[in-house]
Amino acid sequence: MNKVSFLTLGCKVNQYETEAMQELFKKRGYEICNENDICDVYVINTCTVTNLSDRKSRQFISRAKKLNKDAILAVVGCYSQVAPDEISAIDDVDVIIGTKNRARIVELCEESKKSNIKFNIVSELTKDCGFDVLSIDNQESKTRAYIKIQEGCNMFCTYCIIPYARGPIKSRPIDNIYDEAVKLGNNGYKEIIITGIHVGSYGLDLGNDIRLIDVIEKLSTIENIDRIRLSSIEAGIISRDFLERLKNCKKVCEHFHLSLQSGCDKILKLMNRRYTTDMYRKKVLMIKEIFPNVALTTDIIVGFPGENDEDFKETLEFVKEIGFSKIHVFKYSPRKGTPAYNFKEQVDGNIKKLRSNELILLAKDMTTEFLKKEISDRHEVLFEENVNGNRLVGYTRNYIRFSAPYNENMKNKVVYCNGLSVEGEEIFGFASKIKI
């Protein structure tokens, strides 16, 4: 039995695509092994968000071939797409695929092994190249499953390489999305997470009136699926009609990861984010009105070129005003090939570190305050994992990590729970009833 291992860098979309490629190898009779095992094929699914991501990708390429010099090494993903010549210059690489045609990976690896020919099929990404369908019947988690519905981005934020790595927006046919969700439901998954590169743009390229909300409404009709969760969305998609239709889909979780990046209008404009803090504030107020128990999470970049102390203070004050339940903080990393790479007034690395630490401390305090308000509430928890043999851990509808004493009957079940205490970034409590 041939063996293959995968190493994945980057985002949830990359992880989804890796699992889809693993399934292709499994169907061809391969055993999926650990990345450090001696294998016949090594697949590196690369990221290119930062220059550091590129360097990590190259390090993993070098490491894989040392494990078995006779193995086939395939490099796929975003770094392959934006820098195929750099990867071609690495002698050990046998197969190079960008962010489309990944469904051919098994065929190309086997042909390379058979004929000793190297393949580079990276090609230009255009708006008419169509959605590159990679579907999954069984994912690693048996509780929550990701479904990729969309590819590419047309926004061109000044710090971001993704539009160049993923190309223009491409939407997956709604019936194809539905079919995959039905299979996942039949295979025991209780929650599906809708993901993509710029999910809110779903349907804009299809030439019809189908949009993201139509996908959600269709998926909510699947009997075996208890929950639908959205990955990152942006303020532009939020409208009263969108939110009210979401509310009517009873399976939609009360959790929005609403991308912010900065709480300063000057910096948002430099980033080409296409909204203001006032617009963002109004969208949040609308969300809280329609979903009173909502959890709002976000991403923020500190140290963007031109950000001074006053700009950063504006971000801190805006964050406090909005009241996020969790914030992912990133220090700005110059990415060659993006407009911001050449911006003047680059911020010193030590200042970025200080601002990052300050925002992280604020974010932790905000998370604790949010959890304290939720302790006494009754939550629906979907339990996922066994921790140390004596606790089950899962997530509430509004994405609170919840721990309870271990009970085998609660695994992969939606359970009503009450909280007793806050421990770190989770609530500890007990189960009162399994939802029927």
XYZ file of C-alpha atoms in Angstrom:
436
model
C 0.000 0.000 0.000
C 1.491 3.347 -1.052
C 1.870 5.993 1.638
C 1.334 9.745 1.416
C 1.704 12.529 3.953
C 0.534 16.135 3.909
C 1.871 19.270 5.500
C -0.490 22.234 5.478
C 0.342 25.863 6.111
C -2.126 28.716 6.390
C -5.841 29.167 6.699
C -8.959 27.029 7.180
C -9.503 27.015 3.409
C -6.086 25.396 2.969
C -6.967 22.817 5.620
C -10.220 22.024 3.827
C -8.387 21.628 0.517
C -5.797 19.344 2.131
C -8.530 17.056 3.475
C -10.122 16.985 0.022
C -6.804 15.956 -1.551
C -6.291 13.336 1.151
C -9.639 11.861 0.198
C -8.504 11.646 -3.437
C -5.434 9.652 -2.374
C -7.491 7.400 -0.086
C -9.842 6.542 -2.941
C -6.776 5.510 -4.974
C -5.707 3.141 -2.161
C -3.091 5.253 -0.385
C -2.490 5.233 3.356
C -2.442 8.740 4.888
C 0.567 9.012 7.204
C 2.201 11.477 9.547
C 4.321 14.215 7.973
C 7.480 12.731 9.573
C 6.915 9.177 8.295
C 8.770 7.550 5.406
C 6.316 7.919 2.515
C 6.085 7.446 -1.227
C 4.533 10.901 -1.750
C 4.821 14.140 0.212
C 2.384 16.975 -0.440
C 3.154 20.487 0.832
C 0.057 22.723 0.745
C 1.634 26.168 0.910
C 0.659 29.604 2.192
C 1.946 32.949 0.923
C 0.213 35.511 3.156
C 3.573 36.773 4.439
C 7.202 36.468 3.405
C 7.613 34.262 6.490
C 4.984 31.891 5.046
C 7.074 31.552 1.883
C 10.177 30.772 3.912
C 8.351 28.150 5.967
C 7.077 26.556 2.769
C 10.640 26.267 1.417
C 11.864 24.792 4.716
C 9.198 22.105 4.664
C 9.968 21.287 1.030
C 13.617 20.722 1.950
C 12.709 18.635 5.001
C 10.297 16.331 3.167
C 12.809 15.148 0.580
C 15.347 14.316 3.282
C 12.920 11.753 4.710
C 12.914 9.733 1.483
C 15.036 10.818 -1.464
C 13.064 8.535 -3.796
C 9.670 9.970 -2.852
C 7.560 12.173 -5.101
C 7.297 15.717 -3.728
C 4.280 17.793 -4.744
C 4.011 21.484 -3.879
C 0.578 23.049 -4.212
C -1.367 26.116 -3.133
C -0.884 29.855 -2.845
C 2.930 30.055 -2.834
C 3.023 27.814 -5.890
C 0.556 30.110 -7.618
C 2.409 33.391 -7.068
C 5.993 32.065 -7.349
C 6.076 28.950 -9.568
C 9.531 29.818 -10.911
C 10.997 29.908 -7.387
C 9.649 26.460 -6.693
C 10.710 25.120 -10.100
C 14.261 26.123 -9.204
C 14.196 23.646 -6.286
C 15.570 20.414 -7.771
C 13.708 18.077 -5.446
C 10.179 19.206 -6.420
C 8.427 16.831 -8.840
C 4.912 18.285 -9.140
C 3.857 21.936 -8.886
C 0.166 22.880 -8.766
C -1.242 26.312 -7.940
C -4.718 27.045 -6.637
C -6.590 25.257 -9.384
C -6.370 21.755 -10.912
C -5.668 20.195 -7.507
C -8.087 17.388 -8.362
C -5.315 16.085 -10.688
C -2.755 15.670 -7.917
C -2.875 11.861 -7.630
C -2.693 11.404 -11.397
C 0.293 13.767 -11.704
C 2.201 12.243 -8.780
C 1.789 8.740 -10.168
C 2.765 9.802 -13.687
C 5.850 11.600 -12.344
C 6.896 8.459 -10.479
C 6.304 6.262 -13.515
C 7.976 8.422 -16.164
C 10.433 10.425 -14.054
C 8.978 13.638 -15.515
C 8.475 16.827 -13.512
C 5.135 18.621 -13.876
C 4.381 22.313 -13.433
C 0.737 23.056 -14.268
C 0.444 26.489 -12.630
C -1.499 28.760 -14.951
C -2.989 32.237 -14.883
C -6.142 32.679 -12.839
C -8.949 34.338 -14.777
C -12.568 35.091 -13.974
C -13.806 32.528 -16.495
C -11.719 29.570 -15.266
C -14.563 28.336 -13.046
C -14.708 27.017 -9.494
C -12.168 24.266 -8.800
C -14.404 21.714 -7.079
C -12.804 19.726 -4.271
C -15.386 18.023 -2.092
C -15.189 15.986 1.105
C -17.372 13.158 2.374
C -15.490 12.544 5.627
C -13.377 15.065 7.524
C -10.997 14.568 10.431
C -13.458 15.968 12.943
C -16.623 13.909 13.268
C -18.633 16.812 14.688
C -18.033 19.948 12.645
C -17.293 20.014 8.926
C -16.143 22.816 6.646
C -17.700 23.401 3.244
C -15.869 25.650 0.812
C -18.409 27.543 -1.296
C -16.332 30.272 -2.893
C -12.857 31.024 -4.219
C -10.918 34.209 -4.930
C -11.229 37.879 -3.986
C -11.782 41.128 -5.901
C -11.189 43.529 -2.986
C -7.414 44.129 -3.305
C -6.687 45.376 0.197
C -3.287 47.032 0.005
C -1.605 44.605 2.423
C -2.983 41.375 0.949
C -1.465 38.986 -1.610
C -4.502 36.695 -1.726
C -6.214 38.187 -4.830
C -3.014 37.393 -6.749
C -2.747 33.882 -5.284
C -6.423 32.935 -5.552
C -7.580 35.034 -8.501
C -10.959 36.724 -9.012
C -14.101 35.493 -7.253
C -15.561 32.171 -8.354
C -18.666 30.676 -6.768
C -19.459 26.992 -6.384
C -22.822 25.885 -7.825
C -25.429 25.864 -5.063
C -26.672 22.338 -5.868
C -23.106 21.022 -5.602
C -22.744 22.657 -2.165
C -26.043 21.145 -1.059
C -25.066 17.653 -2.221
C -21.842 17.731 -0.209
C -23.685 18.980 2.891
C -26.236 16.156 2.589
C -23.395 13.588 2.470
C -21.771 15.153 5.517
C -25.061 15.081 7.406
C -25.597 11.444 6.471
C -22.080 10.673 7.721
C -22.833 12.034 11.183
C -21.709 15.656 11.111
C -23.912 17.943 13.190
C -22.468 21.331 12.276
C -21.237 22.746 8.974
C -19.063 25.817 8.665
C -19.390 27.808 5.448
C -15.984 28.962 4.318
C -14.187 30.517 1.367
C -11.711 33.250 0.537
C -14.283 36.086 0.507
C -17.533 34.378 1.451
C -19.667 37.512 1.278
C -19.051 37.833 -2.464
C -20.696 34.478 -3.181
C -22.824 34.580 -6.314
C -21.619 37.877 -7.748
C -19.982 36.022 -10.635
C -22.854 33.654 -11.424
C -24.983 36.024 -13.461
C -28.113 35.300 -11.411
C -29.671 36.476 -8.161
C -28.295 33.676 -5.968
C -26.269 35.017 -3.023
C -24.817 33.756 0.245
C -28.141 33.958 2.073
C -29.713 31.637 -0.517
C -27.007 29.042 0.169
C -27.629 29.267 3.918
C -31.397 28.938 3.507
C -30.980 25.869 1.300
C -28.540 24.181 3.682
C -30.837 24.860 6.631
C -33.387 22.459 5.117
C -31.060 19.453 5.584
C -32.586 17.348 8.341
C -29.392 15.794 9.741
C -27.566 19.113 10.124
C -28.241 20.847 13.464
C -26.076 23.921 13.023
C -24.752 26.242 10.330
C -21.873 28.566 11.168
C -20.355 31.301 9.013
C -16.620 31.834 8.721
C -15.238 35.362 8.324
C -17.522 37.907 6.669
C -17.226 41.660 6.148
C -19.395 44.608 7.064
C -20.478 45.215 3.473
C -22.710 42.143 3.356
C -24.649 43.064 6.514
C -28.156 44.438 5.889
C -31.439 44.173 7.754
C -32.855 41.841 5.112
C -29.774 39.583 5.287
C -29.918 39.401 9.090
C -33.660 38.797 9.296
C -33.440 35.974 6.756
C -30.551 34.520 8.784
C -32.655 34.751 11.932
C -35.400 32.757 10.240
C -32.900 29.980 9.568
C -33.086 28.547 13.077
C -29.928 26.506 12.581
C -27.665 29.528 12.031
C -25.312 30.085 14.987
C -25.274 33.406 16.829
C -21.633 34.054 16.025
C -20.195 36.482 13.485
C -16.514 36.820 12.706
C -16.783 40.351 11.327
C -13.429 41.403 9.903
C -12.275 44.867 11.080
C -8.451 45.162 10.675
C -8.323 48.683 12.176
C -10.507 50.941 14.296
C -9.065 54.084 12.711
C -10.602 55.571 9.563
C -7.270 56.885 8.297
C -5.746 53.416 8.412
C -8.843 51.738 6.950
C -8.560 54.058 3.950
C -4.848 53.265 3.526
C -5.755 49.570 3.683
C -8.460 50.036 1.010
C -10.998 48.379 3.303
C -14.020 50.147 1.729
C -15.866 50.911 4.968
C -15.557 53.396 7.825
C -15.758 52.858 11.563
C -19.174 54.560 11.529
C -20.469 52.097 8.920
C -19.023 49.187 10.899
C -20.602 50.479 14.120
C -24.043 50.695 12.506
C -23.752 47.137 11.171
C -22.809 45.853 14.638
C -25.763 47.617 16.263
C -28.047 46.005 13.684
C -26.552 42.557 14.402
C -26.988 42.974 18.173
C -30.577 44.114 17.721
C -31.532 41.014 15.733
C -29.212 38.552 17.537
C -29.152 39.737 21.193
C -26.978 36.823 22.344
C -24.419 37.220 19.555
C -20.677 36.724 19.895
C -18.616 39.046 17.711
C -15.047 38.071 16.888
C -12.636 39.864 14.582
C -9.117 40.308 13.176
C -6.989 43.422 13.716
C -3.631 44.349 12.197
C -1.371 46.606 14.272
C 1.583 48.584 12.963
C 0.261 49.152 9.441
C 2.390 51.721 7.545
C 1.412 55.223 8.670
C -0.204 54.121 11.940
C 0.902 56.511 14.700
C 0.187 56.402 18.437
C -3.019 58.382 18.074
C -4.302 56.076 15.319
C -3.624 53.059 17.514
C -5.446 54.669 20.444
C -8.448 55.149 18.142
C -8.400 51.416 17.448
C -8.261 50.615 21.169
C -11.226 52.877 21.927
C -13.249 51.518 19.022
C -12.583 47.935 20.098
C -13.834 48.738 23.614
C -16.958 50.357 22.178
C -17.854 47.377 19.973
C -17.284 44.778 22.696
C -15.777 41.806 20.872
C -15.797 38.385 22.487
C -12.445 37.540 20.911
C -9.841 39.323 18.784
C -7.128 37.780 16.621
C -4.230 40.257 16.668
C -1.630 40.374 13.890
C 1.478 42.514 13.551
C 1.650 43.973 10.038
C 4.079 41.978 7.916
C 5.285 43.585 4.654
C 4.417 41.332 1.730
C 6.356 41.833 -1.479
C 3.958 42.214 -4.392
C 1.376 44.244 -2.476
C 0.998 48.064 -2.609
C 1.605 48.476 1.141
C 5.044 46.885 0.767
C 6.260 50.163 -0.781
C 4.348 52.526 1.526
C 6.379 55.100 3.385
C 6.222 55.395 7.172
C 6.785 51.702 7.859
C 6.358 51.127 11.610
C 9.300 49.947 13.704
C 9.144 46.285 14.745
C 9.473 47.059 18.464
C 6.520 49.452 18.276
C 4.453 46.769 16.503
C 5.291 44.339 19.304
C 4.275 46.805 22.034
C 0.978 47.610 20.292
C 0.275 43.944 19.691
C 0.865 43.096 23.362
C -1.363 45.956 24.524
C -4.222 44.918 22.248
C -3.857 41.236 23.190
C -4.160 42.119 26.901
C -7.265 44.201 26.193
C -8.729 41.378 24.104
C -8.194 38.862 26.929
C -10.002 41.135 29.377
C -12.873 41.525 26.920
C -13.112 37.742 26.453
C -13.267 37.233 30.222
C -15.991 39.860 30.608
C -18.001 38.294 27.809
C -17.751 34.840 29.375
C -18.747 36.093 32.829
C -21.999 37.416 31.365
C -22.684 33.994 29.844
C -22.030 31.799 32.898
C -25.599 31.648 34.179
C -27.229 31.250 30.780
C -28.437 27.917 29.469
C -26.447 26.937 26.397
C -26.741 24.398 23.638
C -23.317 22.757 23.453
C -22.143 20.469 20.670
C -19.502 18.310 22.344
C -16.521 17.331 20.201
C -13.489 16.045 22.059
C -12.431 14.075 25.098
C -9.791 15.910 27.176
C -7.649 13.866 29.585
C -10.300 11.162 29.768
C -12.442 13.072 32.247
C -13.852 16.076 30.382
C -15.785 16.701 27.208
C -15.191 19.951 25.351
C -17.412 21.539 22.737
C -18.819 24.855 21.560
C -22.012 26.764 22.180
C -23.983 28.339 19.366
C -22.261 31.657 20.083
C -18.850 29.979 19.974
C -17.986 29.678 23.638
C -15.664 26.806 24.432
C -17.502 24.743 27.059
C -16.189 21.950 29.309
C -18.256 19.425 31.247
C -17.555 16.132 33.076
C -17.059 13.275 30.651
C -20.117 11.345 29.547
C -19.831 9.008 26.557
C -23.491 9.571 25.693
C -22.852 13.292 25.052
C -20.207 12.917 22.305
C -21.344 14.463 19.018
C -24.631 15.447 20.648
C -26.205 18.836 21.194
C -26.597 19.099 24.975
C -28.255 21.726 27.176
C -25.697 22.978 29.698
C -25.371 25.500 32.515
C -22.090 27.189 33.363
C -20.495 27.407 36.796
C -17.151 29.147 36.293
C -14.789 30.738 33.770
C -11.497 28.931 33.248
C -9.201 30.692 30.788
C -11.188 31.145 27.586
C -13.870 28.572 28.335
C -16.827 28.036 30.609
C -16.883 25.015 32.900
C -20.297 23.630 33.745
C -22.576 20.623 33.702
C -25.067 19.023 31.355
C -28.717 19.181 32.292
C -30.325 17.445 29.331
C -29.449 15.978 25.949
C -31.422 17.722 23.227
C -33.779 15.325 21.416
